[in-house]
Coordinates of C-alpha atoms in Angstrom, one line a residue:
M775 CA 9.6 61.3 -205.7
L776 CA 10.0 57.6 -204.9
L777 CA 11.1 58.5 -201.3
W778 CA 8.2 60.9 -200.9
A779 CA 5.7 58.3 -202.1
L780 CA 7.2 55.8 -199.7
L781 CA 7.1 58.2 -196.7
S782 CA 3.5 59.2 -197.6
T783 CA 2.4 55.6 -197.8
Q784 CA 4.0 54.9 -194.4
V785 CA 2.5 58.0 -192.8
W786 CA -0.9 57.2 -194.3
G787 CA -0.7 53.7 -193.1
L788 CA 0.2 54.7 -189.6
G789 CA -2.6 57.3 -189.6
S790 CA -5.1 54.8 -190.8
G791 CA -4.0 52.3 -188.2
L792 CA -4.5 54.9 -185.5
L793 CA -7.9 55.8 -186.7
I794 CA -9.0 52.2 -186.9
L795 CA -7.6 51.6 -183.3
V796 CA -9.5 54.7 -182.0
F797 CA -12.7 53.4 -183.7
L798 CA -12.3 50.0 -182.2
L799 CA -11.6 51.4 -178.8
R800 CA -14.7 53.6 -179.0
L801 CA -16.8 50.7 -180.2
S802 CA -15.6 48.5 -177.4
A803 CA -16.3 51.2 -174.8
R804 CA -19.8 51.7 -176.2
L805 CA -20.6 48.0 -176.2
W806 CA -19.2 47.7 -172.7
Y807 CA -21.4 50.5 -171.4
K808 CA -24.4 49.1 -173.1
S809 CA -23.8 45.7 -171.5
Q810 CA -23.6 47.3 -168.1
L811 CA -26.8 49.4 -168.4
W812 CA -30.4 48.6 -167.5
D813 CA -32.4 48.0 -170.6
L814 CA -34.8 50.9 -170.9
Q815 CA -36.7 49.3 -173.8
H816 CA -37.8 46.4 -171.6
C817 CA -39.4 48.7 -169.0
S818 CA -43.1 49.0 -169.5
T819 CA -43.8 51.7 -166.8
D820 CA -46.6 54.0 -168.0
L821 CA -46.6 57.5 -166.5
T822 CA -50.0 58.7 -167.8
G823 CA -51.6 61.0 -165.3
K824 CA -48.3 61.4 -163.3
T825 CA -46.3 64.7 -162.8
A826 CA -42.6 64.8 -163.0
V827 CA -40.2 67.7 -162.3
V828 CA -36.7 67.6 -163.8
T829 CA -34.1 70.3 -162.9
G830 CA -31.5 71.2 -165.5
A831 CA -33.8 69.9 -168.2
N832 CA -32.6 72.1 -171.0
S833 CA -29.6 69.9 -172.0
G834 CA -27.6 66.7 -171.4
I835 CA -29.0 64.1 -169.0
G836 CA -31.9 66.3 -167.9
K837 CA -33.2 66.8 -171.4
I838 CA -32.9 63.0 -172.2
V839 CA -34.7 62.1 -169.0
S840 CA -37.5 64.7 -169.6
Q841 CA -38.0 63.4 -173.1
E842 CA -38.4 59.8 -172.0
L843 CA -40.7 60.7 -169.1
A844 CA -42.9 62.7 -171.5
R845 CA -42.9 59.9 -174.0
R846 CA -44.3 57.6 -171.3
G847 CA -47.2 60.0 -170.7
A848 CA -46.0 62.1 -167.8
R849 CA -46.7 65.8 -167.4
V850 CA -43.1 67.0 -167.2
I851 CA -42.0 70.3 -165.7
L852 CA -38.7 71.4 -167.2
A853 CA -37.0 73.4 -164.5
C854 CA -34.4 75.5 -166.2
R855 CA -32.2 78.5 -165.3
S856 CA -32.5 80.0 -168.8
H857 CA -35.9 80.6 -170.2
E858 CA -34.5 80.8 -173.8
R859 CA -32.6 77.5 -173.5
G860 CA -35.5 75.9 -171.7
Q861 CA -38.0 77.0 -174.4
R862 CA -35.7 75.5 -177.1
A863 CA -35.5 72.2 -175.2
L864 CA -39.2 72.2 -174.8
A865 CA -39.8 72.7 -178.5
E866 CA -37.3 69.9 -179.4
I867 CA -38.9 67.4 -177.0
Q868 CA -42.4 68.4 -178.2
A869 CA -41.2 67.8 -181.8
A870 CA -39.9 64.4 -180.9
S871 CA -43.1 63.4 -179.1
K872 CA -46.2 65.2 -180.4
D873 CA -48.4 64.2 -177.5
A874 CA -45.9 65.3 -174.9
C875 CA -47.3 67.4 -172.0
L876 CA -44.6 69.9 -171.0
L877 CA -44.4 72.9 -168.9
L878 CA -41.4 75.3 -168.6
G879 CA -40.5 76.7 -165.2
E880 CA -37.6 79.1 -164.5
V881 CA -35.5 78.5 -161.5
D882 CA -32.0 79.4 -160.5
L883 CA -30.9 76.7 -158.1
S884 CA -28.1 78.9 -156.7
S885 CA -30.7 81.3 -155.4
M886 CA -33.0 80.4 -152.5
A887 CA -35.4 83.3 -153.5
S888 CA -35.7 81.9 -157.0
I889 CA -36.3 78.4 -155.6
R890 CA -39.1 79.6 -153.3
S891 CA -40.7 81.5 -156.1
F892 CA -40.5 78.5 -158.5
A893 CA -41.9 76.2 -155.8
G894 CA -44.8 78.5 -155.1
W895 CA -45.7 78.7 -158.8
L896 CA -45.3 75.0 -159.2
L897 CA -47.5 74.0 -156.3
Q898 CA -50.3 76.1 -157.8
K899 CA -49.9 74.3 -161.1
C900 CA -49.3 70.8 -159.7
P901 CA -50.6 70.0 -156.2
E902 CA -49.4 66.5 -156.6
I903 CA -45.9 65.5 -157.8
H904 CA -44.9 61.9 -158.4
L905 CA -41.3 62.3 -159.4
L906 CA -38.6 64.9 -158.7
V907 CA -35.2 64.5 -160.4
N908 CA -32.6 66.8 -158.9
N909 CA -30.3 66.8 -161.8
A910 CA -29.0 70.3 -162.3
A911 CA -25.4 70.9 -161.3
V912 CA -22.3 73.0 -162.1
C913 CA -18.6 72.3 -161.9
G914 CA -15.3 74.0 -162.7
I915 CA -16.4 77.3 -161.1
P916 CA -13.9 78.8 -158.6
K917 CA -15.0 80.1 -155.2
T918 CA -17.8 82.5 -155.9
L919 CA -20.4 83.8 -153.5
T920 CA -24.1 84.3 -154.4
P921 CA -25.9 87.5 -153.4
E922 CA -27.4 85.5 -150.5
G923 CA -23.9 84.7 -149.2
L924 CA -23.7 81.1 -150.4
D925 CA -20.9 79.4 -152.4
F926 CA -22.2 79.2 -155.9
T927 CA -21.3 75.6 -156.5
F928 CA -22.5 74.3 -153.2
A929 CA -25.7 76.4 -153.5
T930 CA -26.5 74.9 -157.0
N931 CA -25.5 71.3 -156.3
Y932 CA -26.6 70.8 -152.7
V933 CA -28.5 73.7 -151.1
G934 CA -30.8 74.0 -154.1
P935 CA -31.9 70.4 -154.2
F936 CA -32.2 70.3 -150.4
L937 CA -34.5 73.3 -150.3
L938 CA -36.5 72.4 -153.4
T939 CA -37.2 68.9 -152.1
N940 CA -38.3 70.2 -148.8
L941 CA -40.6 72.8 -150.4
L942 CA -42.2 70.1 -152.6
Q943 CA -42.5 67.6 -149.8
G944 CA -46.2 68.1 -149.3
A945 CA -46.9 67.6 -153.0
L946 CA -44.8 64.5 -153.1
Q947 CA -46.7 63.0 -150.2
R948 CA -50.1 63.9 -151.6
A949 CA -49.2 61.9 -154.7
G950 CA -49.5 58.8 -152.6
S951 CA -46.4 57.2 -154.1
A952 CA -43.5 59.3 -155.3
R953 CA -39.8 59.2 -155.9
V954 CA -37.0 61.7 -155.5
V955 CA -33.9 61.0 -157.5
N956 CA -30.7 62.9 -156.6
V957 CA -28.0 62.8 -159.3
S958 CA -24.7 62.5 -157.6
S959 CA -21.2 61.5 -158.8
S960 CA -18.5 58.9 -158.2
W961 CA -16.1 61.9 -157.9
Q962 CA -17.6 62.5 -154.4
T963 CA -15.0 60.1 -153.1
H964 CA -12.5 63.0 -153.5
G965 CA -14.6 65.3 -151.4
Y966 CA -14.9 65.8 -147.6
F967 CA -17.4 67.2 -145.1
D968 CA -17.2 70.8 -143.9
E969 CA -20.5 72.6 -143.4
E970 CA -18.7 76.0 -143.6
H971 CA -18.1 75.3 -147.4
L972 CA -21.8 76.2 -147.9
T973 CA -21.0 79.8 -147.2
G974 CA -17.7 80.0 -148.9
A975 CA -15.6 79.3 -145.8
G976 CA -14.3 76.0 -144.5
G977 CA -11.2 74.0 -145.2
P978 CA -9.1 74.5 -148.4
L979 CA -10.3 73.1 -151.6
T980 CA -8.2 71.9 -154.5
F981 CA -9.2 72.2 -158.2
N982 CA -12.9 71.3 -158.6
Q983 CA -13.1 69.9 -155.1
N984 CA -16.1 72.1 -154.4
Y985 CA -17.9 70.0 -157.0
F986 CA -16.7 66.8 -155.3
C987 CA -17.7 67.9 -151.8
S988 CA -21.1 69.2 -152.9
K989 CA -22.0 65.8 -154.4
L990 CA -20.8 64.1 -151.2
L991 CA -23.2 66.3 -149.2
L992 CA -26.1 65.5 -151.7
T993 CA -25.5 61.7 -151.2
S994 CA -25.4 62.1 -147.4
I995 CA -28.6 64.1 -147.2
T996 CA -30.3 61.5 -149.4
G997 CA -30.2 59.1 -146.6
E998 CA -31.5 61.6 -144.1
F999 CA -34.4 62.5 -146.4
A1000 CA -35.2 58.7 -146.7
R1001 CA -35.2 58.3 -142.9
R1002 CA -37.5 61.3 -142.4
L1003 CA -39.9 60.3 -145.2
Q1004 CA -40.1 56.7 -144.2
G1005 CA -43.8 55.6 -144.3
T1006 CA -45.0 58.5 -146.3
G1007 CA -44.9 56.8 -149.7
V1008 CA -42.0 59.0 -150.8
T1009 CA -38.7 57.3 -151.6
V1010 CA -35.4 59.2 -152.0
N1011 CA -32.3 57.7 -153.7
S1012 CA -29.1 59.0 -155.3
V1013 CA -27.3 57.7 -158.4
D1014 CA -24.0 58.1 -160.2
P1015 CA -24.6 58.6 -163.9
G1016 CA -21.0 57.9 -164.7
V1017 CA -18.6 60.1 -166.6
V1018 CA -20.7 61.7 -169.2
Y1019 CA -19.9 64.1 -172.1
T1020 CA -22.3 67.0 -171.4
E1021 CA -22.1 70.8 -171.2
I1022 CA -21.3 70.6 -167.4
M1023 CA -17.6 71.1 -168.2
K1024 CA -18.2 74.5 -170.0
H1025 CA -16.9 76.5 -167.1
L1026 CA -13.5 74.8 -167.1
S1027 CA -10.4 76.2 -168.9
W1028 CA -10.0 75.5 -172.6
L1029 CA -7.3 72.9 -171.9
Y1030 CA -9.6 70.8 -169.6
R1031 CA -12.5 71.2 -172.1
L1032 CA -10.1 69.9 -174.9
L1033 CA -9.1 66.9 -172.8
F1034 CA -12.7 66.2 -172.0
W1035 CA -13.6 66.4 -175.6
L1036 CA -10.8 64.0 -176.5
S1037 CA -12.0 61.6 -173.9
S1038 CA -15.6 61.8 -175.2
F1039 CA -14.7 59.1 -177.7
F1040 CA -14.5 56.6 -174.8
I1041 CA -17.0 57.9 -172.2
K1042 CA -20.8 57.9 -172.0
D1043 CA -23.0 60.1 -174.2
P1044 CA -26.0 61.9 -172.5
A1045 CA -28.4 59.1 -173.4
Q1046 CA -26.2 56.5 -171.6
G1047 CA -25.7 58.8 -168.7
A1048 CA -29.5 59.3 -168.4
N1049 CA -30.0 55.5 -168.2
P1050 CA -29.2 55.1 -164.5
V1051 CA -31.3 58.1 -163.7
L1052 CA -34.2 56.7 -165.6
Y1053 CA -33.7 53.4 -163.8
L1054 CA -34.3 55.0 -160.5
S1055 CA -37.2 57.0 -161.9
L1056 CA -39.1 54.1 -163.7
A1057 CA -38.1 50.6 -162.5
E1058 CA -41.0 48.9 -160.8
E1059 CA -38.6 46.7 -158.8
L1060 CA -37.5 49.8 -156.9
D1061 CA -40.9 50.5 -155.4
G1062 CA -40.3 51.1 -151.7
I1063 CA -36.5 51.2 -152.0
S1064 CA -35.2 54.3 -150.3
G1065 CA -32.0 55.8 -148.9
K1066 CA -29.8 53.9 -151.3
Y1067 CA -26.9 54.9 -153.6
F1068 CA -26.8 53.4 -157.1
S1069 CA -23.7 53.0 -159.2
S1070 CA -23.7 54.0 -162.9
S1071 CA -24.4 50.3 -163.6
C1072 CA -27.7 50.6 -161.9
V1073 CA -26.6 48.5 -158.9
I1074 CA -27.0 49.4 -155.2
T1075 CA -23.5 50.1 -153.8
S1076 CA -21.9 51.7 -150.8
P1077 CA -21.3 55.4 -151.0
P1078 CA -18.2 56.9 -149.4
K1079 CA -17.9 56.2 -145.7
D1080 CA -18.6 59.8 -144.7
A1081 CA -21.9 59.7 -146.5
Q1082 CA -23.0 56.6 -144.6
D1083 CA -22.7 58.2 -141.1
P1084 CA -26.3 59.1 -139.9
H1085 CA -24.9 61.5 -137.2
V1086 CA -23.0 63.5 -139.9
A1087 CA -26.2 63.5 -142.0
Q1088 CA -28.3 64.7 -139.1
N1089 CA -25.8 67.5 -138.3
L1090 CA -25.8 68.5 -142.0
W1091 CA -29.6 68.5 -142.1
N1092 CA -29.8 70.8 -139.1
A1093 CA -27.2 73.2 -140.6
S1094 CA -29.0 73.2 -143.9
V1095 CA -32.4 73.9 -142.3
K1096 CA -31.0 76.9 -140.5
L1097 CA -29.2 78.1 -143.7
T1098 CA -32.4 77.9 -145.7
N1099 CA -34.6 79.3 -143.0
L1100 CA -36.8 76.2 -143.1
D1101 CA -36.8 76.3 -139.3
K1102 CA -38.7 79.6 -139.4
M1103 CA -41.5 78.3 -141.7
D1104 CA -44.9 77.5 -140.2

């Protein structure tokens, strides 16, 4: 009994020590992230009378961003793939902010037909759009082709935002002053350019590299959008929200999801991940700033070298225009 009591005390002491260590590490990480972030509470931007569109608004970063925009008076269109999940998010945001002006729109960003239908509906409801946040993304999905012949990951993460931004370009310009925010990722440094990836071909991809490459394309095309929209009052920037614990990992295997869950003690929560996105959406000091890539610390930084090449971006633009049949539109 004495030995058992001694062992129990030692094990308990060791366990308690580990728990305290984990708590302190988690606290340190949270405090560090907080010190690195732009202070949302000191931003006085009022969005009354403005219209904002947020894709992937039913959960995670998109939901947090939508709630904050609505709280500031914006009419927010929650662009969601699932009507059920979107309706649930709308109800939760409405409950948190009684005066929130919200509208739910269904759109599958992996489908060009769905995007065109959504854009047509949206333009009837909102002839002027002041903010477009291209947030929706998927990862952890193996090579899969959509019915339209596109790779599912590239379609959702790159082709979808490219097409939607183009279709809403007139409404953005009519607003007089508007912003487009593309949510990218620091993981893009592990990607590379190959336009054939868009249709499921191209060079070989390692685990989750389709996600990395799609985000690289999104950052690259951000610069091209900025060049083409210069002087119109519309700015286009991209941002890395950091490593954030959200539902985006749900398609990965249970082992990766477990590791991601364990790491959640030390990485950003959705509110912290939304902060850099809200910075690009709200900060007055960014008026007129376009074609830039922002780090998760809300600082302009250099994207990967490939994403800085204007010739690569122009070729990507041309390929994307043909792929989405924008060259055949009046």
